[in-house]
Amino acid sequence: MAERKTKHKVSENKIKEVSELVKLIDSNNTVFLASIMGLPTKQFQKIKKSLGDKVIIKTVKKRALIRALDNSKKEKVKQLKDNIIENNSILFSSLDPFDLSAILSENKSPVKAKAGQLSNINIEVEAGPTDLPAGPAVSELGALGLQVMVKDGKIEIRESKIIVKHGTIISENAASVMGKLNIMPFSVGFIPLAAYDDKSGLVYTELKIDKEETLN
């Protein structure tokens, strides 16, 4: 006896969700993918509020977004499927993709480094006075190779030094020192992945602030 294939019925809510996404894709100039990985909910809501009615933000499952792109009447927008990740939002706007990218860049907030975190930059402690009193902190800074001196009861760093190199894991000591010195080397926000611009009919994966340079 031949096996019967089970058909999965798509719920009305999912059909409605995809339909709404298709309408947004087809009615807006810019369809913009941005990563929200590691972005706290509070910061997400703050950015969303700052964008106001200029931008519509949707956070949907990957499958629903792919289906919506496939159902769009805009052929080139389907290229965005190659840039979809699990933790992303899709933004719709009449703004130019590069203008939107610039606005998102301005809405990033500095955050402290965490122990065990992979650093994507060189983190440097600059020379100069600090508010740290002389004491155990002298040994902590010294363990990172920082040259220090005590002046008027406070620790002063004599020479600037990179304490975390690009591509390395942040140690507990480095994270602790950065916290005490109020160094916030990273920023959180919407990270541009790719965008479709209806006016040019192109998909951009390099969304630099300098539009002219990117177009060239």
Coordinates of N, CA, C and O in Angstrom, one line a residue, residues 13-188:
N13 N -3.2 33.0 10.1 CA -2.3 34.1 10.6 C -1.0 34.2 9.8 O -0.6 35.3 9.5
K14 N -0.5 33.0 9.4 CA 0.7 33.0 8.6 C 0.5 33.5 7.2 O 1.3 34.3 6.6
I15 N -0.6 33.2 6.7 CA -1.0 33.6 5.3 C -1.2 35.2 5.4 O -0.7 35.9 4.5
K16 N -1.8 35.6 6.4 CA -2.1 37.1 6.6 C -0.7 37.8 6.7 O -0.5 38.9 6.2
E17 N 0.2 37.2 7.5 CA 1.5 37.8 7.8 C 2.3 38.0 6.5 O 2.8 39.0 6.2
V18 N 2.3 36.9 5.7 CA 3.0 37.0 4.4 C 2.4 38.0 3.5 O 3.1 38.8 2.8
S19 N 1.1 38.0 3.4 CA 0.3 39.0 2.6 C 0.7 40.4 2.9 O 0.9 41.3 2.1
E20 N 0.7 40.7 4.2 CA 1.1 42.1 4.7 C 2.5 42.4 4.3 O 2.8 43.6 4.0
L21 N 3.4 41.5 4.4 CA 4.8 41.7 4.1 C 4.9 42.0 2.6 O 5.7 42.9 2.2
V22 N 4.2 41.3 1.8 CA 4.2 41.5 0.3 C 3.8 42.9 0.0 O 4.4 43.6 -0.8
K23 N 2.7 43.3 0.6 CA 2.2 44.7 0.4 C 3.2 45.7 0.8 O 3.4 46.7 0.1
L24 N 3.9 45.5 1.9 CA 5.0 46.5 2.3 C 6.2 46.5 1.4 O 6.7 47.5 1.1
I25 N 6.5 45.3 0.9 CA 7.6 45.2 -0.1 C 7.3 45.9 -1.4 O 8.1 46.7 -1.9
D26 N 6.1 45.7 -1.8 CA 5.7 46.3 -3.1 C 5.3 47.8 -3.1 O 5.3 48.5 -4.1
S27 N 5.1 48.3 -1.9 CA 4.6 49.7 -1.8 C 5.7 50.7 -1.2 O 5.5 51.9 -1.1
N28 N 6.9 50.1 -0.9 CA 8.0 51.0 -0.4 C 9.2 51.0 -1.3 O 9.5 50.0 -1.9
N29 N 9.9 52.1 -1.3 CA 11.1 52.2 -2.1 C 12.2 51.4 -1.6 O 12.9 50.7 -2.4
T30 N 12.4 51.4 -0.3 CA 13.5 50.6 0.3 C 13.0 49.5 1.1 O 12.2 49.6 2.0
V31 N 13.6 48.3 0.9 CA 13.4 47.1 1.6 C 14.8 46.8 2.2 O 15.7 46.4 1.5
F32 N 14.9 46.8 3.5 CA 16.2 46.9 4.2 C 16.3 45.8 5.2 O 15.5 45.7 6.1
L33 N 17.3 44.9 5.1 CA 17.6 43.8 6.0 C 18.7 44.3 7.0 O 19.7 44.8 6.7
A34 N 18.4 44.1 8.3 CA 19.4 44.5 9.4 C 19.4 43.4 10.4 O 18.4 42.9 10.9
S35 N 20.6 43.1 10.9 CA 20.8 42.1 12.0 C 20.5 42.8 13.3 O 20.8 44.0 13.6
I36 N 19.8 42.1 14.2 CA 19.5 42.5 15.5 C 20.1 41.6 16.6 O 19.7 41.6 17.7
M37 N 21.1 40.8 16.1 CA 21.7 39.9 17.0 C 22.4 40.6 18.2 O 23.2 41.6 18.1
G38 N 22.1 40.2 19.4 CA 22.6 40.8 20.6 C 22.0 42.1 21.0 O 22.5 42.8 22.0
L39 N 21.0 42.6 20.3 CA 20.4 43.9 20.6 C 19.3 43.7 21.7 O 18.3 43.0 21.5
P40 N 19.5 44.3 22.8 CA 18.5 44.2 23.9 C 17.1 44.8 23.5 O 17.1 45.7 22.7
T41 N 16.1 44.2 24.0 CA 14.7 44.7 23.7 C 14.5 46.2 23.9 O 13.9 46.9 23.1
K42 N 15.1 46.6 25.1 CA 14.9 48.0 25.4 C 15.5 48.9 24.4 O 15.0 50.0 24.0
Q43 N 16.7 48.6 23.9 CA 17.4 49.3 22.8 C 16.7 49.3 21.5 O 16.5 50.2 20.8
F44 N 16.1 48.1 21.2 CA 15.3 47.9 20.0 C 14.2 48.8 19.9 O 13.9 49.5 19.0
Q45 N 13.4 48.9 21.1 CA 12.2 49.8 21.1 C 12.6 51.2 21.1 O 11.9 52.1 20.5
K46 N 13.8 51.6 21.6 CA 14.2 53.0 21.6 C 14.5 53.4 20.2 O 14.2 54.5 19.8
I47 N 15.2 52.6 19.4 CA 15.6 52.9 18.0 C 14.3 52.9 17.2 O 14.1 53.9 16.4
K48 N 13.4 52.0 17.4 CA 12.1 52.0 16.7 C 11.3 53.3 16.9 O 10.8 53.9 16.0
K49 N 11.3 53.7 18.2 CA 10.6 55.0 18.5 C 11.3 56.2 17.8 O 10.6 57.1 17.4
S50 N 12.6 56.2 17.8 CA 13.3 57.3 17.2 C 13.1 57.4 15.7 O 13.2 58.5 15.1
L51 N 12.8 56.3 15.1 CA 12.6 56.3 13.6 C 11.2 56.8 13.3 O 11.0 57.3 12.1
G52 N 10.3 56.8 14.2 CA 9.0 57.3 14.0 C 8.2 56.7 12.9 O 8.4 55.5 12.6
D53 N 7.5 57.5 12.1 CA 6.7 56.9 11.0 C 7.5 56.9 9.7 O 6.9 56.6 8.6
K54 N 8.8 57.2 9.8 CA 9.6 57.2 8.6 C 9.9 55.8 8.1 O 10.2 55.5 7.0
V55 N 9.9 54.9 9.1 CA 10.3 53.5 8.8 C 9.4 52.5 9.5 O 9.0 52.7 10.7
I56 N 9.0 51.4 8.8 CA 8.2 50.4 9.4 C 9.1 49.2 9.6 O 9.9 48.8 8.7
I57 N 9.2 48.7 10.9 CA 10.0 47.6 11.2 C 9.2 46.3 11.5 O 8.3 46.4 12.3
K58 N 9.6 45.2 10.9 CA 9.0 43.9 11.1 C 10.0 42.9 11.5 O 11.1 42.8 10.9
T59 N 9.8 42.1 12.5 CA 10.7 41.0 12.8 C 9.8 39.7 12.7 O 8.9 39.4 13.4
V60 N 10.2 39.0 11.6 CA 9.4 37.8 11.2 C 10.4 36.6 11.1 O 11.6 36.8 11.0
K61 N 9.8 35.4 11.0 CA 10.6 34.2 10.8 C 11.1 34.2 9.4 O 10.5 34.7 8.4
K62 N 12.3 33.5 9.2 CA 13.0 33.5 7.9 C 12.1 32.9 6.8 O 12.1 33.5 5.7
R63 N 11.4 31.9 7.1 CA 10.5 31.2 6.1 C 9.5 32.2 5.6 O 9.2 32.2 4.4
A64 N 8.8 32.9 6.5 CA 7.8 33.9 6.1 C 8.3 35.0 5.2 O 7.7 35.4 4.2
L65 N 9.5 35.4 5.6 CA 10.2 36.5 4.8 C 10.5 36.0 3.4 O 10.3 36.7 2.4
I66 N 11.1 34.8 3.3 CA 11.4 34.3 2.0 C 10.2 34.1 1.1 O 10.2 34.5 -0.1
R67 N 9.1 33.7 1.7 CA 7.9 33.5 1.0 C 7.3 34.8 0.5 O 6.9 34.9 -0.7
A68 N 7.4 35.8 1.3 CA 7.0 37.2 0.9 C 7.8 37.7 -0.2 O 7.3 38.3 -1.2
L69 N 9.1 37.6 -0.2 CA 10.0 38.1 -1.2 C 9.7 37.3 -2.5 O 9.7 37.9 -3.6
D70 N 9.4 36.0 -2.4 CA 9.1 35.2 -3.6 C 7.8 35.7 -4.3 O 7.6 35.6 -5.5
N71 N 6.8 36.2 -3.4 CA 5.5 36.6 -3.9 C 5.5 38.1 -4.4 O 4.4 38.5 -4.9
S72 N 6.6 38.8 -4.2 CA 6.6 40.2 -4.6 C 6.6 40.3 -6.1 O 7.2 39.5 -6.8
K73 N 6.0 41.4 -6.6 CA 6.1 41.7 -8.0 C 7.4 42.3 -8.5 O 7.7 42.4 -9.7
K74 N 8.3 42.6 -7.5 CA 9.6 43.2 -7.8 C 10.6 42.0 -7.9 O 10.9 41.4 -6.9
E75 N 11.0 41.8 -9.1 CA 11.9 40.6 -9.4 C 13.3 40.7 -8.7 O 13.7 39.8 -8.0
K76 N 13.9 41.9 -8.7 CA 15.2 42.1 -8.1 C 15.2 41.9 -6.6 O 16.3 41.6 -6.0
V77 N 14.1 42.3 -6.0 CA 14.1 42.2 -4.5 C 14.3 40.8 -4.0 O 14.7 40.6 -2.8
K78 N 14.0 39.8 -4.8 CA 14.2 38.4 -4.4 C 15.7 38.1 -4.1 O 16.0 37.1 -3.4
Q79 N 16.6 38.9 -4.6 CA 18.0 38.7 -4.3 C 18.3 38.9 -2.8 O 19.4 38.4 -2.3
L80 N 17.5 39.5 -2.1 CA 17.7 39.7 -0.7 C 17.7 38.4 0.1 O 18.2 38.3 1.2
K81 N 17.1 37.4 -0.5 CA 17.0 36.0 0.2 C 18.4 35.5 0.6 O 18.5 34.8 1.6
D82 N 19.4 35.9 -0.2 CA 20.8 35.4 0.1 C 21.4 36.0 1.3 O 22.4 35.5 1.8
N83 N 20.7 37.1 1.8 CA 21.3 37.8 2.9 C 20.5 37.7 4.2 O 20.8 38.3 5.2
I84 N 19.5 36.8 4.2 CA 18.6 36.7 5.4 C 19.3 35.8 6.4 O 19.9 34.7 6.1
I85 N 19.3 36.2 7.7 CA 19.8 35.4 8.8 C 18.7 35.2 9.8 O 17.6 35.8 9.6
E86 N 18.9 34.4 10.8 CA 17.9 34.1 11.8 C 17.5 35.3 12.6 O 16.4 35.6 12.8
N87 N 18.5 36.1 13.1 CA 18.2 37.2 13.9 C 18.3 38.5 13.1 O 19.2 39.3 13.2
N88 N 17.3 38.7 12.3 CA 17.2 40.0 11.6 C 15.8 40.6 11.5 O 14.8 39.9 11.8
S89 N 15.8 41.9 11.3 CA 14.5 42.6 11.1 C 14.5 43.1 9.7 O 15.6 43.2 9.0
I90 N 13.3 43.3 9.2 CA 13.2 43.9 7.8 C 12.5 45.2 8.0 O 11.5 45.4 8.7
L91 N 13.1 46.2 7.3 CA 12.7 47.6 7.4 C 12.1 48.1 6.1 O 12.7 47.8 5.1
F92 N 11.1 48.8 6.1 CA 10.4 49.4 4.9 C 10.4 50.9 5.0 O 10.0 51.4 6.1
S93 N 10.8 51.6 4.0 CA 10.8 53.0 4.0 C 10.8 53.7 2.6 O 11.2 53.0 1.7
S94 N 10.4 54.9 2.6 CA 10.5 55.7 1.3 C 11.9 56.3 1.3 O 12.3 56.9 0.3
L95 N 12.7 56.3 2.4 CA 14.0 56.8 2.4 C 15.0 56.0 1.6 O 14.8 54.8 1.3
D96 N 16.0 56.7 1.1 CA 17.1 56.1 0.4 C 17.8 55.1 1.3 O 17.9 55.3 2.5
P97 N 18.2 53.9 0.8 CA 18.9 52.9 1.6 C 20.1 53.5 2.4 O 20.3 53.1 3.6
F98 N 20.8 54.3 1.7 CA 22.0 54.9 2.4 C 21.7 55.9 3.5 O 22.4 56.0 4.5
D99 N 20.6 56.7 3.2 CA 20.1 57.6 4.3 C 19.6 56.8 5.5 O 19.9 57.2 6.6
L100 N 19.0 55.7 5.3 CA 18.5 54.9 6.3 C 19.6 54.2 7.1 O 19.6 54.2 8.3
S101 N 20.6 53.8 6.4 CA 21.8 53.2 7.0 C 22.5 54.2 7.9 O 23.0 53.9 9.0
A102 N 22.6 55.5 7.4 CA 23.2 56.6 8.2 C 22.4 56.8 9.5 O 23.0 57.0 10.6
I103 N 21.1 56.8 9.4 CA 20.2 57.0 10.6 C 20.4 55.9 11.6 O 20.5 56.1 12.8
L104 N 20.5 54.7 11.1 CA 20.7 53.5 12.0 C 22.1 53.6 12.7 O 22.2 53.2 13.9
S105 N 23.1 54.1 11.9 CA 24.4 54.2 12.5 C 24.4 55.2 13.6 O 25.1 55.0 14.7
E106 N 23.7 56.3 13.5 CA 23.6 57.4 14.5 C 22.8 56.9 15.7 O 23.0 57.5 16.8
N107 N 22.0 55.8 15.6 CA 21.2 55.4 16.7 C 21.9 54.2 17.5 O 21.2 53.5 18.2
K108 N 23.1 54.0 17.3 CA 23.8 52.9 18.0 C 24.2 53.5 19.4 O 24.5 54.7 19.6
S109 N 24.3 52.6 20.4 CA 24.6 53.0 21.7 C 25.9 52.2 22.2 O 26.0 51.0 21.9
P110 N 26.8 52.9 22.9 CA 28.0 52.2 23.4 C 27.6 51.2 24.6 O 26.7 51.5 25.4
V111 N 28.3 50.1 24.6 CA 28.1 49.1 25.6 C 29.5 48.6 26.1 O 30.5 48.7 25.4
K112 N 29.5 48.1 27.4 CA 30.7 47.6 28.0 C 31.1 46.2 27.4 O 30.2 45.5 26.9
A113 N 32.3 45.9 27.5 CA 32.8 44.6 27.0 C 32.5 43.6 28.1 O 32.5 43.9 29.3
K114 N 32.3 42.3 27.7 CA 32.1 41.2 28.6 C 33.2 40.2 28.5 O 33.7 39.9 27.4
A115 N 33.5 39.6 29.6 CA 34.5 38.5 29.6 C 34.0 37.3 28.8 O 32.9 37.0 28.8
G116 N 34.9 36.8 27.9 CA 34.6 35.7 27.0 C 34.1 36.1 25.7 O 33.8 35.3 24.8
Q117 N 33.9 37.4 25.5 CA 33.4 38.0 24.3 C 34.5 38.1 23.2 O 35.7 38.4 23.6
L118 N 34.2 37.8 22.0 CA 35.2 37.9 20.9 C 35.2 39.3 20.4 O 34.2 39.9 20.1
S119 N 36.4 39.9 20.4 CA 36.5 41.3 20.0 C 36.8 41.5 18.5 O 37.6 40.8 18.0
N120 N 36.0 42.3 17.9 CA 36.2 42.5 16.4 C 37.0 43.8 16.2 O 37.0 44.3 15.0
I121 N 37.6 44.4 17.2 CA 38.4 45.6 17.1 C 39.6 45.5 18.1 O 39.6 44.6 19.0
N122 N 40.6 46.3 17.8 CA 41.7 46.5 18.8 C 41.1 47.4 19.9 O 40.6 48.5 19.6
I123 N 41.3 47.1 21.2 CA 40.8 47.9 22.3 C 42.0 48.5 23.0 O 42.9 47.8 23.5
E124 N 42.1 49.8 23.0 CA 43.2 50.5 23.5 C 42.9 51.3 24.8 O 41.8 51.9 24.8
V125 N 43.8 51.3 25.8 CA 43.6 52.1 26.9 C 44.6 53.3 26.7 O 45.8 53.1 26.6
E126 N 44.0 54.5 26.7 CA 44.8 55.7 26.4 C 45.5 56.2 27.7 O 45.0 56.0 28.8
A127 N 46.7 56.8 27.4 CA 47.5 57.4 28.5 C 46.7 58.6 29.2 O 46.0 59.3 28.5
G128 N 47.0 58.8 30.5 CA 46.3 59.9 31.1 C 45.9 59.6 32.5 O 45.9 58.4 33.0
P129 N 45.4 60.5 33.2 CA 44.9 60.3 34.6 C 43.6 59.5 34.6 O 42.8 59.5 33.7
T130 N 43.3 58.8 35.7 CA 42.1 58.1 35.9 C 41.5 58.5 37.3 O 42.1 59.2 38.1
D131 N 40.3 58.0 37.6 CA 39.6 58.3 38.8 C 39.9 57.2 39.8 O 39.3 57.1 40.9
L132 N 40.7 56.2 39.4 CA 40.9 55.0 40.3 C 41.9 55.3 41.4 O 43.0 55.8 41.1
P133 N 41.5 55.0 42.6 CA 42.4 55.3 43.7 C 43.6 54.2 43.7 O 43.4 53.1 43.2
A134 N 44.7 54.6 44.3 CA 45.8 53.6 44.4 C 45.4 52.4 45.3 O 44.7 52.6 46.3
G135 N 45.7 51.2 44.9 CA 45.3 50.0 45.6 C 45.4 48.8 44.7 O 46.3 48.7 43.9
P136 N 44.5 47.9 44.9 CA 44.5 46.6 44.1 C 44.4 46.9 42.6 O 44.9 46.1 41.8
A137 N 43.8 48.0 42.2 CA 43.7 48.3 40.7 C 45.1 48.4 40.1 O 45.2 48.2 38.9
V138 N 46.1 48.8 40.8 CA 47.5 49.0 40.3 C 47.9 47.6 39.7 O 48.5 47.6 38.6
S139 N 47.7 46.6 40.5 CA 48.1 45.2 40.1 C 47.3 44.8 38.9 O 47.8 44.1 38.0
E140 N 46.0 45.1 38.9 CA 45.1 44.7 37.8 C 45.6 45.3 36.5 O 45.7 44.6 35.4
L141 N 45.9 46.6 36.5 CA 46.3 47.3 35.3 C 47.7 46.8 34.9 O 48.0 46.6 33.7
G142 N 48.6 46.5 35.8 CA 49.9 46.1 35.6 C 49.9 44.7 34.9 O 50.7 44.4 34.0
A143 N 48.9 43.8 35.3 CA 48.8 42.5 34.7 C 48.5 42.5 33.2 O 48.7 41.6 32.5
L144 N 47.9 43.6 32.8 CA 47.6 43.8 31.4 C 48.7 44.5 30.6 O 48.6 44.8 29.4
G145 N 49.8 44.7 31.3 CA 51.0 45.3 30.7 C 50.9 46.9 30.6 O 51.7 47.5 29.9
L146 N 50.0 47.4 31.4 CA 49.9 48.9 31.4 C 50.9 49.5 32.4 O 51.1 49.0 33.5
Q147 N 51.6 50.5 32.0 CA 52.5 51.2 32.8 C 51.8 52.3 33.6 O 51.2 53.2 32.9
V148 N 51.8 52.2 34.9 CA 51.1 53.2 35.7 C 51.9 53.9 36.7 O 53.0 53.4 37.1
M149 N 51.4 55.0 37.2 CA 52.0 55.7 38.3 C 50.9 56.3 39.2 O 49.8 56.4 38.8
V150 N 51.3 56.6 40.4 CA 50.3 57.1 41.4 C 50.6 58.6 41.5 O 51.7 59.0 41.8
K151 N 49.5 59.4 41.3 CA 49.7 60.9 41.4 C 48.5 61.4 42.2 O 47.3 61.2 41.8
D152 N 48.8 62.1 43.3 CA 47.7 62.7 44.1 C 46.7 61.6 44.6 O 45.5 61.8 44.6
G153 N 47.3 60.4 44.8 CA 46.4 59.3 45.3 C 45.6 58.6 44.3 O 44.9 57.6 44.6
K154 N 45.7 59.0 43.0 CA 45.0 58.4 41.9 C 46.0 57.8 40.9 O 47.1 58.2 40.7
I155 N 45.5 56.7 40.2 CA 46.3 56.0 39.2 C 46.3 56.8 37.9 O 45.3 57.3 37.5
E156 N 47.5 56.9 37.4 CA 47.7 57.6 36.1 C 48.4 56.6 35.1 O 49.3 55.9 35.5
I157 N 47.8 56.5 33.9 CA 48.4 55.6 32.9 C 49.5 56.3 32.1 O 49.2 57.4 31.5
R158 N 50.7 55.8 32.1 CA 51.8 56.5 31.5 C 51.8 56.4 30.0 O 52.2 57.4 29.3
E159 N 51.5 55.3 29.5 CA 51.5 55.1 28.0 C 50.3 54.4 27.5 O 49.8 53.4 28.2
S160 N 49.8 54.8 26.3 CA 48.7 54.1 25.7 C 49.1 52.7 25.3 O 50.2 52.4 24.9
K161 N 48.1 51.7 25.5 CA 48.4 50.4 25.1 C 47.2 49.6 24.7 O 46.1 49.8 25.3
I162 N 47.3 48.8 23.7 CA 46.2 47.9 23.2 C 46.2 46.7 24.2 O 47.1 46.0 24.3
I163 N 45.1 46.6 24.9 CA 45.0 45.5 25.9 C 44.2 44.3 25.3 O 44.2 43.2 25.9
V164 N 43.4 44.5 24.3 CA 42.7 43.4 23.6 C 42.9 43.6 22.1 O 42.6 44.6 21.5
K165 N 43.5 42.5 21.5 CA 43.7 42.6 20.0 C 42.5 42.1 19.2 O 41.7 41.3 19.7
H166 N 42.3 42.6 18.0 CA 41.3 42.2 17.1 C 41.3 40.7 17.0 O 42.3 40.1 16.7
G167 N 40.1 40.1 17.1 CA 40.0 38.6 16.9 C 40.3 37.8 18.1 O 40.4 36.5 18.0
T168 N 40.5 38.4 19.2 CA 40.9 37.6 20.4 C 39.7 37.7 21.5 O 38.9 38.6 21.4
I169 N 39.7 36.7 22.4 CA 38.7 36.7 23.4 C 39.1 37.6 24.6 O 40.2 37.7 25.0
I170 N 38.1 38.3 25.1 CA 38.3 39.3 26.2 C 38.4 38.5 27.5 O 37.5 37.8 27.8
S171 N 39.5 38.7 28.2 CA 39.7 38.1 29.5 C 38.9 38.7 30.6 O 38.4 39.9 30.4
E172 N 38.8 38.0 31.7 CA 38.0 38.6 32.9 C 38.7 39.8 33.4 O 38.1 40.8 33.7
N173 N 40.1 39.8 33.4 CA 40.8 40.9 33.9 C 40.7 42.2 33.0 O 40.5 43.3 33.5
A174 N 40.7 41.9 31.7 CA 40.6 43.0 30.7 C 39.2 43.6 30.8 O 39.0 44.9 30.8
A175 N 38.1 42.8 30.9 CA 36.8 43.3 31.1 C 36.6 44.1 32.4 O 35.9 45.1 32.4
S176 N 37.2 43.6 33.4 CA 37.1 44.3 34.7 C 37.8 45.6 34.7 O 37.2 46.6 35.2
V177 N 39.0 45.7 34.1 CA 39.7 47.0 34.0 C 38.9 48.0 33.1 O 38.8 49.1 33.5
M178 N 38.4 47.5 32.0 CA 37.6 48.4 31.1 C 36.4 48.9 31.9 O 36.0 50.1 31.7
G179 N 35.8 48.1 32.7 CA 34.6 48.5 33.5 C 35.0 49.6 34.5 O 34.2 50.6 34.6
K180 N 36.1 49.4 35.1 CA 36.5 50.4 36.1 C 36.9 51.7 35.5 O 36.8 52.8 36.1
L181 N 37.5 51.6 34.3 CA 37.9 52.8 33.5 C 36.7 53.4 32.7 O 36.9 54.4 32.0
N182 N 35.6 52.8 32.8 CA 34.4 53.2 32.0 C 34.6 53.3 30.5 O 34.2 54.2 29.8
I183 N 35.4 52.3 30.1 CA 35.6 52.1 28.6 C 34.5 51.2 28.0 O 34.3 50.1 28.5
M184 N 33.8 51.8 27.1 CA 32.7 51.0 26.4 C 33.1 50.9 24.9 O 32.8 51.8 24.1
P185 N 33.8 49.9 24.5 CA 34.4 49.8 23.2 C 33.4 49.4 22.1 O 33.7 49.6 20.9
F186 N 32.3 48.8 22.5 CA 31.4 48.3 21.4 C 30.1 49.1 21.4 O 29.9 49.9 22.3
S187 N 29.4 48.9 20.4 CA 28.1 49.6 20.2 C 27.0 48.6 19.8 O 27.3 47.6 19.1
V188 N 25.8 48.8 20.2 CA 24.7 47.9 19.8 C 23.7 48.7 19.0 O 23.5 49.9 19.2

